[in-house]
Coordinates of N, CA and C in Angstrom, one line a residue:
T1 N 0.9 -1.4 -0.1 CA 0.1 -0.1 0.1 C 0.8 1.5 -0.1
Q2 N 0.3 2.2 -0.2 CA 0.9 3.5 -0.2 C 1.6 3.8 1.7
S3 N 0.8 3.6 2.4 CA 1.3 4.0 3.5 C 2.6 3.0 3.8
L4 N 2.5 1.6 3.5 CA 3.7 1.0 3.8 C 4.8 1.2 3.0
L5 N 4.8 1.8 1.8 CA 5.9 2.5 0.9 C 6.4 3.8 1.8
Q6 N 5.4 4.3 1.6 CA 5.7 5.9 2.7 C 6.7 5.5 3.7
R7 N 6.2 4.4 4.6 CA 6.9 4.3 6.0 C 8.5 3.5 5.9
W8 N 8.4 2.6 4.5 CA 9.7 2.0 4.1 C 10.6 3.1 3.8
L9 N 10.4 3.9 2.9 CA 11.0 5.1 2.4 C 11.5 6.1 3.6
R10 N 10.8 6.4 4.4 CA 11.1 6.9 5.5 C 12.1 6.2 6.6
E11 N 12.0 5.0 7.1 CA 12.5 4.3 7.8 C 13.9 3.7 7.3
V12 N 13.7 3.3 6.1 CA 15.2 2.8 5.4 C 15.9 3.7 4.5
H13 N 15.4 4.6 4.0 CA 16.1 5.5 3.2 C 16.1 7.2 3.6
N14 N 15.7 7.2 4.6 CA 15.4 8.6 5.2 C 15.0 9.9 4.2
I15 N 13.8 9.0 3.4 CA 13.2 10.1 2.4 C 11.7 10.3 3.1
D16 N 11.3 11.3 3.0 CA 9.9 11.7 3.8 C 8.9 12.1 2.7
V17 N 8.0 11.6 2.3 CA 6.9 12.0 1.4 C 6.0 12.3 1.7
F18 N 5.2 13.5 1.7 CA 3.9 13.8 2.3 C 3.0 15.0 1.1
P19 N 1.7 14.8 1.5 CA 1.1 15.4 0.6 C 0.7 16.8 1.1
V20 N 0.5 17.8 0.5 CA -0.2 19.0 1.3 C -1.5 19.5 0.2
A21 N -2.4 20.3 0.6 CA -3.3 21.1 0.0 C -2.8 22.2 -0.4
C22 N -2.9 22.7 -1.6 CA -2.8 24.0 -2.2 C -4.1 24.7 -2.5
F23 N -4.1 25.5 -1.3 CA -5.4 26.5 -1.5 C -5.3 27.7 -2.7
I24 N -6.0 27.3 -3.8 CA -6.1 27.9 -5.0 C -7.4 28.9 -5.1
G25 N -8.4 28.3 -4.9 CA -9.6 28.9 -4.7 C -10.8 28.0 -3.9
E26 N -11.6 29.1 -3.3 CA -12.5 28.2 -2.7 C -14.0 27.7 -3.7
P27 N -14.3 26.6 -3.4 CA -14.2 25.7 -2.1 C -13.3 24.6 -3.0
K28 N -12.7 24.8 -4.2 CA -12.0 23.8 -4.8 C -10.4 24.3 -4.5
H29 N -9.5 23.0 -4.4 CA -7.8 23.3 -4.1 C -7.5 22.2 -4.8
K30 N -6.2 22.2 -5.0 CA -5.4 21.1 -5.5 C -4.5 20.7 -4.7
Y31 N -3.6 19.4 -5.0 CA -2.7 19.1 -4.0 C -1.5 18.9 -4.6
S32 N -0.3 19.0 -3.8 CA 1.1 18.7 -3.9 C 1.6 17.9 -3.2
Y33 N 2.7 17.6 -3.2 CA 3.9 16.8 -2.3 C 5.1 17.4 -2.0
Y34 N 5.5 16.9 -1.0 CA 7.0 17.7 -0.4 C 7.5 16.2 -0.2
M35 N 8.8 16.5 -0.7 CA 9.7 15.1 -0.4 C 11.2 15.7 0.3
L36 N 11.5 15.2 1.3 CA 12.5 15.6 2.1 C 13.6 14.6 2.3
K37 N 14.9 14.4 2.4 CA 15.8 13.5 2.7 C 16.8 14.4 3.8
A38 N 16.9 13.7 4.6 CA 18.0 14.2 5.5 C 17.7 15.8 5.7
N39 N 16.5 16.3 6.3 CA 16.3 17.4 6.0 C 16.3 18.4 5.2
D40 N 16.5 17.9 4.1 CA 16.5 18.8 2.9 C 15.3 18.3 2.0
D41 N 15.1 20.1 1.5 CA 13.6 19.6 0.5 C 14.1 19.2 -0.7
L42 N 13.6 18.2 -1.6 CA 14.0 17.7 -2.7 C 13.2 17.7 -3.7
D43 N 12.0 17.9 -3.5 CA 10.9 18.1 -4.9 C 9.7 18.3 -4.5
T44 N 8.9 19.0 -5.2 CA 7.4 19.1 -5.1 C 6.8 19.3 -6.7
D45 N 5.8 19.0 -6.6 CA 5.1 18.9 -8.0 C 4.4 20.3 -8.4
G46 N 4.4 21.1 -7.5 CA 3.5 22.7 -7.8 C 2.0 22.5 -8.0
C47 N 1.6 21.8 -7.2 CA 0.1 21.7 -7.1 C -0.5 21.0 -8.3
E48 N -0.1 20.1 -8.9 CA -0.7 20.0 -10.3 C -1.9 18.5 -9.9
T49 N -2.0 17.9 -8.9 CA -3.0 16.8 -8.6 C -4.5 17.5 -8.1
E50 N -5.3 16.5 -8.4 CA -6.9 16.8 -7.9 C -6.9 16.1 -6.4
T51 N -6.2 15.2 -6.3 CA -6.5 14.6 -4.9 C -5.3 14.3 -4.1
Y52 N -5.3 14.0 -2.6 CA -4.7 13.8 -2.0 C -3.6 12.4 -2.3
E53 N -4.5 11.6 -2.7 CA -3.8 10.0 -2.8 C -3.1 10.3 -4.3
E54 N -3.4 10.9 -5.3 CA -2.9 11.3 -6.3 C -1.4 11.9 -5.9
A55 N -1.7 13.2 -5.1 CA -0.1 13.8 -5.0 C 0.8 12.8 -4.0
L56 N 0.5 11.9 -3.1 CA 0.9 10.9 -2.5 C 1.6 10.1 -3.7
E57 N 0.8 9.5 -4.5 CA 1.5 8.4 -5.2 C 2.7 9.0 -6.3
H58 N 2.4 10.6 -6.7 CA 3.3 10.8 -7.5 C 4.6 11.1 -6.5
G59 N 4.4 11.5 -5.5 CA 5.7 12.0 -4.5 C 6.5 10.5 -4.3
L60 N 5.6 9.3 -4.3 CA 6.3 8.0 -4.0 C 6.9 7.5 -5.1
V61 N 6.4 7.9 -6.2 CA 7.1 7.3 -7.7 C 8.4 8.4 -7.9
E62 N 8.5 9.3 -7.5 CA 9.7 10.1 -7.4 C 10.6 9.8 -6.5
A63 N 10.4 9.3 -5.4 CA 11.1 9.2 -4.4 C 11.8 7.7 -4.8
L64 N 11.2 6.6 -5.3 CA 11.7 5.5 -5.6 C 12.6 5.9 -6.7
K65 N 12.8 6.9 -7.4 CA 13.5 7.0 -8.5 C 15.0 7.4 -7.9
L66 N 15.0 8.2 -6.7 CA 16.2 8.5 -6.0 C 17.0 7.3 -5.4
I67 N 16.6 6.1 -5.2 CA 17.0 4.8 -4.8 C 17.7 4.2 -5.9
E68 N 19.3 4.1 -5.5 CA 20.1 3.4 -6.4 C 19.8 2.0 -6.2

């Protein structure tokens, strides 16, 4: 599941991925994600997704790309 992958990335690779809401207009808003590694900002997608789950998925895929 997304939550298991999110936890594994955090605990094993020190990569934290979390979705955030971007309040663009009321009542509709979009979502983005932040990815942190060792307390450094790595990436965000710029409020491109419609749902929390889509933002999390996009962040998780990008985090997996960082693992060699």
